[in-house]
Amino acid sequence: VKQAFLTKSSKSRKQTLISKTEISFSQISMEISYDQYLGKRVEAKGDFGTVRYYGPKKNDQGQAEGEQMWVGVEWDSSERGKHQGTIDGVEYFKCLNEGSGSLVKAEKVDFGIDIVAAIREKYQPNIQEALQEIERMEREELYFETVQKKEKKHVEFVGKQEVLENQSNLDKLFDVCLQESKISSLTSTEIEVGKLLPRLRTMYLDLNLIATWDEVIKMLEQALNIKTLTLTGNRLRTLTGPVLPLDVASNPFQNLRTLVLIGMKIDWTQVEFIAPFLGNLTELLLCKNLCSKLTDLKSVQSHGADSPIFGSLKTLNLEENNIESWDEVLKLGHLAGLERLIVNNNHFTTINFPSNHFVGLSYFSIEENQIADWSMFNEVHKQGKIEQMRFMKNPLIEQHGVNISRQMAMARVKNIAMINGSVARNQERIDAERNYIRRCFEEYQQAKKPSDPKPRDEAELEYLLPQNPRYVELLEKHGHPLEQGNLTDSTLGEGQTIKSTMVQIKLRSMARVSVHKDPVTKKLPHSMTVGTLK
């Protein structure tokens, strides 16, 4: 709804920019070097790109032709491009990504606006125009369809004028959302951001036209109270050294607690260049980047003598960074304060937790990798403090199913309390541990075929303990399958297998919104209650 308020004003702003551009291009070509445009971020028809050339077209002799200014753009998406920067034999620029370049008339691209203009445009629109836009949305866009008759039920935005009036009072705003606002400058000659938004704590700047870390630093110097900053989708110019001199007196990043850098095409070297100034950071999100090769950061000098690199970090998200080996992640194992580690959608086939690595970790997510072995749970158990874990979309799940994998996690990891977002309840854990003991003993019997099996036989323990480190502990807790009477009425009888203690049930939803869906068939332990069924 908030984004829709800006439709009319955005169009008028773009028309104004175009008219100014048409007036001033010939003056620019005479008085100003075109180099100032290189590296800037631009937008055209919803596509984002970086300026690699600015100036007139040239003939085959390299001489300028006409007064029309052209912008050579390397687009973020190669689908938008047409060439590598060469047209009719004349090379204007070179693209890093194959076929992502094109030459566009200057008035067809948007170089963006400053942050204060964006704030006023979004949070202080004309009230009457904004109300009319909301009413239009109520008529045309804000509705839901009924399940049975597929009728449209319109939604009314209650208290819209009051919301608009409160929103326009910038002195009261703590969180400011400026995603996709075409912001290219994070400062303004009109007023400092910190003075305009004195209570600002959270700033969302996703998918804008920010081109350099210098812009970010200037804003942070003006708005020292910002605790959370998101820059997702911006493509900042590659750093060649620390983002600031290490002996700088004042650190503009010192109050940041959360920094979100998703999908920005940055590698670990870029992280090393900003890390010295993030001593107070508690949450760092680096999803969908190029951090495939990590370092331990121990050679990186901190801005503060008493502030170790990432010494305060509690959450690190390295999802979708094309990391091949778990050894890369272990390079950060010395971060003793780290509590949450997310490494989804990489290429790990195995993991391990050596002693003194990630000693404070309590939440671990490794979804969408290549884990196919139960030994992952043994390693998590060995780490000793992980209570919450996610591991969906691994070959382990595909091979054994969600329910069996969940039971194995509960049995193998002593402290696990939350599995794939669902609480591990006490009775469910007891059932899982008992089934696990039976499974282990069955495996031993099938592999060794002992002629006279006895509980806790030396050969049994020698065979099972290396891959099942909790086996003896769980025998002490629940008893051995051969010791009759110790496992209540769920003990395996003669000729029974684990598979025979499972029951197959068919589940059909009776909710109105999903009653039409096909039933789901599951195999579950016969002792599971309806209350623990997910």
Coordinates of C-alpha atoms in Angstrom, one line a residue:
V1 CA 0.0 0.0 0.0
K2 CA 2.8 2.4 0.9
Q3 CA 4.6 1.8 -2.3
A4 CA 1.4 2.5 -4.3
F5 CA 1.2 6.0 -2.7
L6 CA 4.1 7.1 -4.8
T7 CA 2.9 6.1 -8.3
K8 CA 1.8 9.6 -9.4
S9 CA 4.6 11.5 -7.8
S10 CA 7.2 9.1 -9.1
K11 CA 6.0 9.7 -12.7
S12 CA 6.1 13.5 -12.2
R13 CA 9.6 13.3 -10.8
K14 CA 10.8 11.2 -13.7
Q15 CA 9.3 13.7 -16.2
T16 CA 11.1 16.5 -14.4
L17 CA 14.4 14.7 -14.5
I18 CA 14.1 14.1 -18.2
S19 CA 13.3 17.7 -19.0
K20 CA 16.3 18.8 -17.0
T21 CA 18.5 16.3 -18.7
E22 CA 17.4 17.4 -22.2
I23 CA 18.3 21.0 -21.3
S24 CA 21.7 20.3 -19.8
F25 CA 23.4 17.6 -21.8
S26 CA 25.0 19.9 -24.3
Q27 CA 26.4 22.0 -21.5
I28 CA 27.7 18.9 -19.7
S29 CA 29.5 17.7 -22.9
M30 CA 31.2 21.1 -23.1
E31 CA 32.1 21.7 -19.4
I32 CA 32.3 18.4 -17.4
S33 CA 34.3 15.2 -17.8
Y34 CA 32.2 12.2 -18.5
D35 CA 34.3 10.1 -16.1
Q36 CA 32.1 11.3 -13.2
Y37 CA 29.3 9.0 -14.5
L38 CA 31.4 5.8 -14.7
G39 CA 30.5 3.3 -12.1
K40 CA 27.2 4.9 -11.2
R41 CA 24.2 2.7 -10.9
V42 CA 21.2 3.2 -13.2
E43 CA 17.7 1.8 -13.7
A44 CA 15.6 1.4 -16.8
K45 CA 12.3 -0.4 -17.2
G46 CA 12.9 -2.3 -13.9
D47 CA 16.4 -3.4 -14.8
F48 CA 19.5 -2.4 -12.9
G49 CA 22.9 -1.8 -14.3
T50 CA 26.3 -0.1 -13.9
V51 CA 27.5 2.8 -16.2
R52 CA 30.6 1.7 -18.1
Y53 CA 30.6 4.5 -20.7
Y54 CA 29.0 8.0 -21.0
G55 CA 29.3 10.2 -24.0
P56 CA 28.4 10.5 -27.7
K57 CA 28.5 7.8 -30.3
K58 CA 31.6 7.5 -32.4
N59 CA 32.5 6.8 -35.9
D60 CA 35.0 4.1 -37.0
Q61 CA 37.8 6.8 -36.5
G62 CA 36.8 7.2 -32.9
Q63 CA 35.4 10.7 -33.5
A64 CA 32.3 11.9 -31.7
E65 CA 29.1 12.1 -33.8
G66 CA 26.2 14.4 -32.8
E67 CA 25.2 15.9 -29.4
Q68 CA 23.1 13.0 -28.2
M69 CA 24.5 11.5 -25.1
W70 CA 24.6 7.8 -24.7
V71 CA 25.1 5.6 -21.6
G72 CA 27.0 2.3 -22.0
V73 CA 25.4 0.0 -19.4
E74 CA 26.5 -3.4 -18.1
W75 CA 23.2 -4.8 -16.8
D76 CA 23.0 -7.0 -13.8
S77 CA 21.0 -9.5 -15.9
S78 CA 22.7 -10.6 -19.1
E79 CA 19.2 -11.1 -20.6
R80 CA 18.8 -7.4 -20.8
G81 CA 22.1 -6.9 -22.6
K82 CA 22.8 -7.1 -26.3
H83 CA 26.6 -7.1 -26.7
Q84 CA 30.0 -6.8 -24.9
G85 CA 30.3 -3.1 -25.3
T86 CA 31.4 -3.0 -29.0
I87 CA 29.1 -1.6 -31.7
D88 CA 29.9 -1.3 -35.4
G89 CA 33.5 -2.1 -34.7
V90 CA 33.9 0.6 -32.0
E91 CA 34.6 -0.5 -28.5
Y92 CA 32.9 1.7 -25.9
F93 CA 33.5 -0.5 -22.9
K94 CA 34.0 -4.1 -21.9
C95 CA 31.6 -6.2 -19.9
L96 CA 32.6 -8.6 -17.1
N97 CA 29.6 -10.8 -17.8
E98 CA 29.0 -12.2 -21.3
G99 CA 26.5 -10.3 -23.4
S100 CA 25.3 -8.0 -20.7
G101 CA 26.0 -4.6 -22.3
S102 CA 24.0 -2.1 -24.3
L103 CA 24.1 1.5 -25.3
V104 CA 21.1 3.5 -24.2
K105 CA 20.1 7.1 -24.7
A106 CA 20.8 9.1 -21.6
E107 CA 17.2 10.2 -21.1
K108 CA 16.1 6.6 -21.1
V109 CA 17.9 5.7 -17.9
D110 CA 17.3 6.9 -14.3
F111 CA 20.3 8.0 -12.3
G112 CA 18.2 8.1 -9.2
I113 CA 17.5 10.7 -6.4
D114 CA 18.9 11.5 -3.0
I115 CA 17.7 9.8 0.2
V116 CA 15.9 12.9 1.6
A117 CA 13.9 13.2 -1.6
A118 CA 13.0 9.5 -1.3
I119 CA 11.9 9.9 2.3
R120 CA 9.7 12.9 1.6
E121 CA 8.2 11.2 -1.5
K122 CA 7.2 8.1 0.4
Y123 CA 6.4 9.3 3.9
Q124 CA 5.1 12.8 3.2
P125 CA 3.0 12.5 0.1
N126 CA 0.0 14.7 -0.7
I127 CA -2.6 13.3 1.8
Q128 CA -5.5 13.7 -0.6
E129 CA -3.7 12.1 -3.5
A130 CA -2.6 9.2 -1.3
L131 CA -6.1 8.7 0.0
Q132 CA -7.4 8.5 -3.6
E133 CA -4.8 6.0 -4.4
I134 CA -5.7 3.8 -1.5
E135 CA -9.4 3.9 -2.5
R136 CA -8.4 2.9 -6.0
M137 CA -6.5 -0.1 -4.5
E138 CA -9.5 -1.0 -2.4
R139 CA -11.6 -1.2 -5.5
E140 CA -9.1 -2.9 -7.8
E141 CA -6.4 -4.7 -5.9
L142 CA -7.3 -5.3 -2.2
Y143 CA -9.5 -8.4 -2.2
F144 CA -9.5 -12.2 -1.6
E145 CA -11.4 -15.0 -3.3
T146 CA -13.8 -17.3 -1.5
V147 CA -12.9 -21.0 -1.7
Q148 CA -16.1 -22.4 -3.0
K149 CA -17.8 -19.7 -5.1
K150 CA -14.6 -17.9 -6.1
E151 CA -16.2 -14.6 -5.3
K152 CA -14.1 -11.5 -4.7
K153 CA -14.4 -10.0 -1.3
H154 CA -13.0 -6.5 -1.2
V155 CA -10.9 -5.4 1.8
E156 CA -11.2 -1.9 3.3
F157 CA -8.2 -0.2 4.8
V158 CA -9.5 1.1 8.1
G159 CA -8.0 4.3 9.5
K160 CA -6.1 5.2 6.4
Q161 CA -6.0 8.9 6.9
E162 CA -4.8 8.6 10.5
V163 CA -2.0 6.2 9.3
L164 CA -0.9 8.6 6.6
E165 CA -0.8 11.5 9.0
N166 CA 1.2 9.6 11.6
Q167 CA 3.5 8.3 9.0
S168 CA 4.2 11.8 7.7
N169 CA 5.5 12.8 11.2
L170 CA 9.1 12.0 10.6
D171 CA 10.1 12.8 14.2
K172 CA 8.3 9.6 15.3
L173 CA 9.7 7.1 12.8
F174 CA 12.0 4.4 14.1
D175 CA 11.9 2.1 11.0
V176 CA 12.2 3.5 7.5
C177 CA 11.6 1.3 4.5
L178 CA 13.0 2.7 1.2
Q179 CA 13.3 -0.5 -0.9
E180 CA 13.3 0.1 -4.7
S181 CA 13.2 3.9 -4.3
K182 CA 15.9 4.6 -6.9
I183 CA 18.2 6.2 -4.3
S184 CA 21.7 6.9 -5.6
S185 CA 22.9 9.3 -3.0
L186 CA 22.6 8.7 0.8
T187 CA 23.1 12.3 1.7
S188 CA 21.4 15.5 0.7
T189 CA 22.2 19.2 0.5
E190 CA 18.7 19.9 2.1
I191 CA 19.2 18.3 5.5
E192 CA 21.1 15.6 7.2
V193 CA 19.4 12.2 7.5
G194 CA 19.9 12.1 11.3
K195 CA 18.2 15.5 11.7
L196 CA 15.3 14.6 9.5
L197 CA 14.8 11.3 11.3
P198 CA 16.1 11.8 14.9
R199 CA 14.7 8.5 16.1
L200 CA 15.8 6.3 13.2
R201 CA 16.9 2.8 14.3
T202 CA 16.3 0.6 11.2
M203 CA 16.9 1.5 7.6
Y204 CA 15.9 -0.7 4.7
L205 CA 17.7 0.3 1.5
D206 CA 17.2 -2.9 -0.6
L207 CA 17.4 -2.7 -4.4
N208 CA 18.4 0.9 -4.9
L209 CA 21.1 2.6 -7.0
I210 CA 23.8 2.9 -4.3
A211 CA 27.2 2.5 -5.9
T212 CA 29.9 2.8 -3.2
W213 CA 30.6 2.2 0.4
D214 CA 31.5 5.9 0.7
E215 CA 27.8 6.7 0.3
V216 CA 26.9 4.3 3.2
I217 CA 29.6 5.8 5.4
K218 CA 28.3 9.3 4.8
M219 CA 24.8 8.3 5.8
L220 CA 26.0 6.5 9.0
E221 CA 28.0 9.5 10.0
Q222 CA 24.8 11.6 9.9
A223 CA 22.6 9.0 11.5
L224 CA 24.6 7.5 14.3
N225 CA 21.6 5.8 15.9
I226 CA 21.0 3.3 13.1
K227 CA 21.2 -0.3 14.6
T228 CA 19.9 -2.3 11.6
L229 CA 20.9 -1.6 8.0
T230 CA 19.9 -3.7 5.0
L231 CA 21.6 -3.2 1.6
T232 CA 20.3 -6.2 -0.2
G233 CA 20.5 -6.2 -4.0
N234 CA 22.8 -3.1 -4.2
R235 CA 26.0 -3.6 -6.2
L236 CA 28.7 -1.6 -4.5
R237 CA 32.0 -0.9 -6.2
T238 CA 34.7 -3.4 -5.3
L239 CA 36.9 -2.4 -2.5
T240 CA 40.7 -2.6 -2.9
G241 CA 41.5 -2.1 0.7
P242 CA 39.9 -1.4 4.1
V243 CA 36.7 0.6 3.8
L244 CA 38.2 3.3 6.1
P245 CA 41.7 4.0 7.4
L246 CA 42.4 1.7 10.4
D247 CA 43.5 4.7 12.5
V248 CA 40.3 6.8 11.7
A249 CA 39.2 8.6 14.9
S250 CA 35.5 7.9 14.6
N251 CA 34.0 4.6 13.4
P252 CA 30.6 5.3 11.7
F253 CA 29.8 1.5 11.9
Q254 CA 30.2 1.4 15.7
N255 CA 26.5 1.4 16.6
L256 CA 25.4 -1.2 13.9
R257 CA 24.1 -4.4 15.3
T258 CA 22.6 -6.0 12.2
L259 CA 24.0 -5.7 8.7
V260 CA 22.2 -7.4 5.7
L261 CA 24.2 -7.8 2.5
I262 CA 22.2 -10.3 0.5
G263 CA 22.7 -10.8 -3.2
M264 CA 25.4 -8.1 -3.6
K265 CA 28.0 -10.2 -5.5
I266 CA 30.6 -9.7 -2.7
D267 CA 33.3 -12.2 -1.9
W268 CA 35.1 -12.8 1.4
T269 CA 37.8 -10.3 0.6
Q270 CA 35.2 -7.6 0.6
V271 CA 34.0 -8.9 4.0
E272 CA 37.6 -8.6 5.3
F273 CA 37.8 -5.0 4.2
I274 CA 34.7 -4.0 6.3
A275 CA 35.1 -6.4 9.2
P276 CA 37.6 -4.2 11.2
F277 CA 34.9 -1.7 11.8
L278 CA 32.1 -4.2 12.8
G279 CA 33.3 -4.9 16.3
N280 CA 29.8 -4.4 17.8
L281 CA 27.9 -6.3 15.1
T282 CA 25.7 -9.2 16.4
E283 CA 24.0 -10.3 13.1
L284 CA 25.6 -10.6 9.6
L285 CA 23.6 -11.9 6.6
L286 CA 25.7 -12.7 3.6
C287 CA 23.3 -14.9 1.6
K288 CA 23.5 -15.3 -2.2
N289 CA 27.0 -13.9 -2.5
L290 CA 30.4 -15.1 -3.7
C291 CA 31.9 -16.1 -0.4
S292 CA 32.9 -19.6 -1.5
K293 CA 36.4 -19.3 0.0
L294 CA 36.7 -18.1 3.6
T295 CA 39.6 -17.1 5.9
D296 CA 39.8 -17.2 9.7
L297 CA 40.2 -13.4 9.8
K298 CA 42.9 -13.7 12.4
S299 CA 45.3 -11.7 10.2
V300 CA 42.8 -8.9 9.8
Q301 CA 43.6 -5.9 12.1
S302 CA 40.7 -4.5 14.0
H303 CA 39.9 -0.8 14.3
G304 CA 39.7 -1.0 18.1
A305 CA 42.6 -2.5 19.9
D306 CA 40.3 -4.3 22.4
S307 CA 37.8 -5.3 19.8
P308 CA 38.5 -8.7 18.0
I309 CA 37.1 -9.2 14.5
F310 CA 33.4 -10.3 14.8
G311 CA 34.0 -10.7 18.6
S312 CA 30.3 -9.8 19.2
L313 CA 28.8 -11.7 16.3
K314 CA 25.9 -14.0 17.3
T315 CA 24.3 -14.8 14.0
L316 CA 26.0 -15.6 10.7
N317 CA 24.1 -16.6 7.5
L318 CA 26.2 -17.9 4.6
E319 CA 23.3 -19.4 2.7
E320 CA 23.8 -19.9 -1.1
N321 CA 27.5 -19.0 -1.4
N322 CA 28.6 -22.0 -3.5
I323 CA 30.8 -23.3 -0.7
E324 CA 32.2 -26.7 -1.6
S325 CA 33.9 -27.8 1.6
W326 CA 32.9 -27.8 5.2
D327 CA 36.6 -27.0 6.0
E328 CA 35.9 -23.4 4.8
V329 CA 33.3 -22.9 7.5
L330 CA 35.6 -24.4 10.2
K331 CA 37.9 -21.5 9.6
L332 CA 35.4 -19.4 11.6
G333 CA 35.1 -22.0 14.3
H334 CA 37.0 -19.8 16.7
L335 CA 34.1 -17.4 16.9
A336 CA 33.1 -18.4 20.4
G337 CA 30.2 -16.1 20.7
L338 CA 28.4 -17.3 17.6
E339 CA 25.0 -18.8 18.5
R340 CA 23.3 -19.2 15.1
L341 CA 24.9 -20.5 12.0
I342 CA 23.0 -20.9 8.7
V343 CA 24.7 -22.6 5.7
N344 CA 21.8 -23.7 3.6
N345 CA 22.0 -24.3 -0.1
N346 CA 25.7 -24.9 -0.5
H347 CA 27.5 -28.2 -1.4
F348 CA 28.4 -29.9 1.9
T349 CA 28.5 -33.7 1.8
T350 CA 29.7 -34.1 5.4
I351 CA 30.3 -31.9 8.5
N352 CA 32.3 -32.2 11.7
F353 CA 32.7 -30.2 14.8
P354 CA 36.3 -30.5 16.2
S355 CA 36.8 -29.6 19.8
N356 CA 36.9 -25.9 20.6
H357 CA 35.0 -25.1 17.3
F358 CA 31.7 -23.1 17.5
V359 CA 31.5 -23.8 21.2
G360 CA 28.6 -21.4 21.7
L361 CA 26.5 -22.6 18.8
S362 CA 22.9 -23.4 19.7
Y363 CA 21.1 -23.1 16.3
F364 CA 22.3 -24.8 13.2
S365 CA 20.7 -24.9 9.7
I366 CA 22.1 -27.0 6.9
E367 CA 19.1 -27.3 4.5
E368 CA 19.5 -28.0 0.8
N369 CA 23.0 -29.5 0.9
Q370 CA 24.3 -33.0 0.0
I371 CA 24.2 -34.7 3.4
A372 CA 23.4 -38.4 3.0
D373 CA 24.8 -39.9 6.2
W374 CA 23.6 -40.2 9.8
S375 CA 27.0 -39.2 11.0
M376 CA 26.0 -35.6 10.7
F377 CA 23.8 -36.1 13.9
N378 CA 26.8 -37.7 15.7
E379 CA 28.8 -34.5 15.0
V380 CA 26.0 -32.3 16.2
H381 CA 25.7 -34.4 19.4
K382 CA 29.5 -34.1 19.9
Q383 CA 29.3 -30.3 19.7
G384 CA 27.1 -30.5 22.7
K385 CA 25.1 -27.3 22.7
I386 CA 23.0 -27.3 19.6
E387 CA 19.3 -27.3 20.5
Q388 CA 17.7 -26.3 17.3
M389 CA 18.5 -27.8 13.9
R390 CA 17.2 -27.7 10.3
F391 CA 18.2 -30.2 7.7
M392 CA 15.4 -30.5 5.1
K393 CA 16.1 -31.0 1.4
N394 CA 19.2 -33.2 1.8
P395 CA 19.6 -36.7 0.3
L396 CA 19.2 -38.0 3.8
I397 CA 15.6 -36.9 3.8
E398 CA 14.9 -38.1 0.3
Q399 CA 16.3 -41.6 1.1
H400 CA 14.8 -42.2 4.6
G401 CA 11.8 -39.8 4.7
V402 CA 11.1 -36.9 7.0
N403 CA 9.7 -39.0 9.9
I404 CA 12.6 -41.5 10.2
S405 CA 15.1 -38.7 9.8
R406 CA 13.4 -36.8 12.6
Q407 CA 13.5 -39.8 14.9
M408 CA 17.2 -40.4 14.2
A409 CA 18.0 -36.7 15.0
M410 CA 16.1 -37.0 18.3
A411 CA 17.8 -40.3 19.2
R412 CA 21.4 -39.3 18.2
V413 CA 21.5 -35.7 19.4
K414 CA 20.9 -35.6 23.2
N415 CA 20.2 -31.8 23.5
I416 CA 18.0 -31.4 20.4
A417 CA 14.8 -29.5 21.3
M418 CA 13.6 -28.2 17.9
I419 CA 13.9 -30.1 14.6
N420 CA 13.0 -28.4 11.3
G421 CA 10.9 -25.9 13.2
S422 CA 8.9 -28.4 15.2
V423 CA 9.3 -29.1 19.0
A424 CA 10.7 -32.5 20.0
R425 CA 8.3 -33.6 22.7
N426 CA 9.2 -35.9 25.5
Q427 CA 7.2 -39.0 24.6
E428 CA 8.2 -38.7 20.9
R429 CA 11.9 -38.6 22.0
I430 CA 11.4 -41.7 24.2
D431 CA 9.8 -43.6 21.2
A432 CA 12.6 -42.4 18.9
E433 CA 15.4 -43.5 21.3
R434 CA 13.8 -47.0 21.8
N435 CA 13.4 -47.5 18.1
Y436 CA 17.0 -46.4 17.6
I437 CA 18.3 -49.0 20.0
R438 CA 16.3 -51.7 18.2
R439 CA 17.5 -50.5 14.9
C440 CA 21.1 -50.6 16.0
F441 CA 20.8 -54.1 17.5
E442 CA 19.0 -55.4 14.3
E443 CA 21.9 -54.0 12.3
Y444 CA 24.4 -55.8 14.5
Q445 CA 22.5 -59.1 14.2
Q446 CA 22.2 -58.9 10.5
A447 CA 25.9 -58.1 10.0
K448 CA 27.5 -60.5 12.5
K449 CA 24.8 -63.2 13.0
P450 CA 25.9 -64.0 16.6
S451 CA 25.1 -67.6 17.5
D452 CA 24.5 -66.8 21.2
P453 CA 23.7 -63.0 21.5
K454 CA 24.0 -61.5 25.0
P455 CA 23.1 -58.0 26.1
R456 CA 26.0 -55.6 25.9
D457 CA 28.2 -58.2 24.4
E458 CA 31.8 -57.0 23.7
A459 CA 31.5 -57.7 20.0
E460 CA 28.1 -55.9 19.9
L461 CA 29.6 -52.7 21.4
E462 CA 32.8 -52.9 19.3
Y463 CA 30.7 -53.0 16.2
L464 CA 28.1 -50.4 17.1
L465 CA 29.8 -47.7 19.1
P466 CA 32.0 -46.1 16.4
Q467 CA 28.9 -45.0 14.4
N468 CA 26.5 -44.9 17.3
P469 CA 28.2 -43.0 20.2
R470 CA 25.0 -42.8 22.3
Y471 CA 24.2 -46.5 22.1
V472 CA 25.5 -47.4 25.6
E473 CA 24.0 -44.3 27.1
L474 CA 20.5 -45.2 25.7
L475 CA 20.8 -48.8 26.8
E476 CA 21.3 -47.5 30.3
K477 CA 18.3 -45.4 30.0
H478 CA 15.9 -47.8 28.2
G479 CA 17.3 -51.2 28.6
H480 CA 18.5 -53.7 26.0
P481 CA 16.2 -55.3 23.4
L482 CA 17.2 -58.8 24.8
E483 CA 16.3 -57.9 28.3
Q484 CA 12.7 -58.8 28.6
G485 CA 10.4 -56.5 30.6
N486 CA 12.7 -53.5 30.4
L487 CA 11.0 -51.9 27.4
T488 CA 7.3 -52.1 28.4
D489 CA 4.8 -53.4 25.9
S490 CA 6.6 -51.9 22.9
T491 CA 9.5 -54.3 23.1
L492 CA 10.2 -56.2 19.9
G493 CA 8.7 -59.7 19.9
E494 CA 10.1 -62.7 18.2
G495 CA 10.4 -62.2 14.5
Q496 CA 9.6 -58.5 14.7
T497 CA 11.6 -55.8 13.0
I498 CA 11.5 -52.0 13.3
K499 CA 9.4 -51.9 10.2
S500 CA 6.8 -54.2 11.8
T501 CA 6.4 -51.7 14.8
M502 CA 5.3 -49.0 12.5
V503 CA 1.7 -48.4 11.4
Q504 CA 0.5 -46.9 8.2
I505 CA -2.2 -44.2 8.5
K506 CA -4.0 -42.1 6.0
L507 CA -4.5 -38.4 6.8
R508 CA -7.2 -36.2 5.2
S509 CA -7.6 -32.5 6.0
M510 CA -11.1 -31.5 7.0
A511 CA -10.3 -27.7 6.9
R512 CA -12.5 -25.8 4.4
V513 CA -9.6 -24.4 2.6
S514 CA -7.9 -27.7 2.0
V515 CA -10.6 -30.4 2.2
H516 CA -10.3 -30.8 -1.6
K517 CA -6.6 -32.0 -1.3
D518 CA -5.6 -35.7 -1.7
P519 CA -5.0 -37.6 1.6
V520 CA -1.4 -38.1 2.8
T521 CA -0.2 -41.5 3.8
K522 CA 2.5 -41.8 6.6
K523 CA 4.2 -44.6 8.5
L524 CA 4.5 -43.8 12.2
P525 CA 5.4 -45.6 15.5
H526 CA 2.4 -47.3 16.9
S527 CA 3.0 -45.5 20.3
M528 CA 2.8 -42.0 18.8
T529 CA -0.2 -40.0 20.0
V530 CA -2.4 -37.7 17.9
G531 CA -1.2 -34.8 20.0
T532 CA 2.5 -35.2 18.8
L533 CA 1.6 -35.8 15.2
K534 CA 2.7 -32.9 12.9

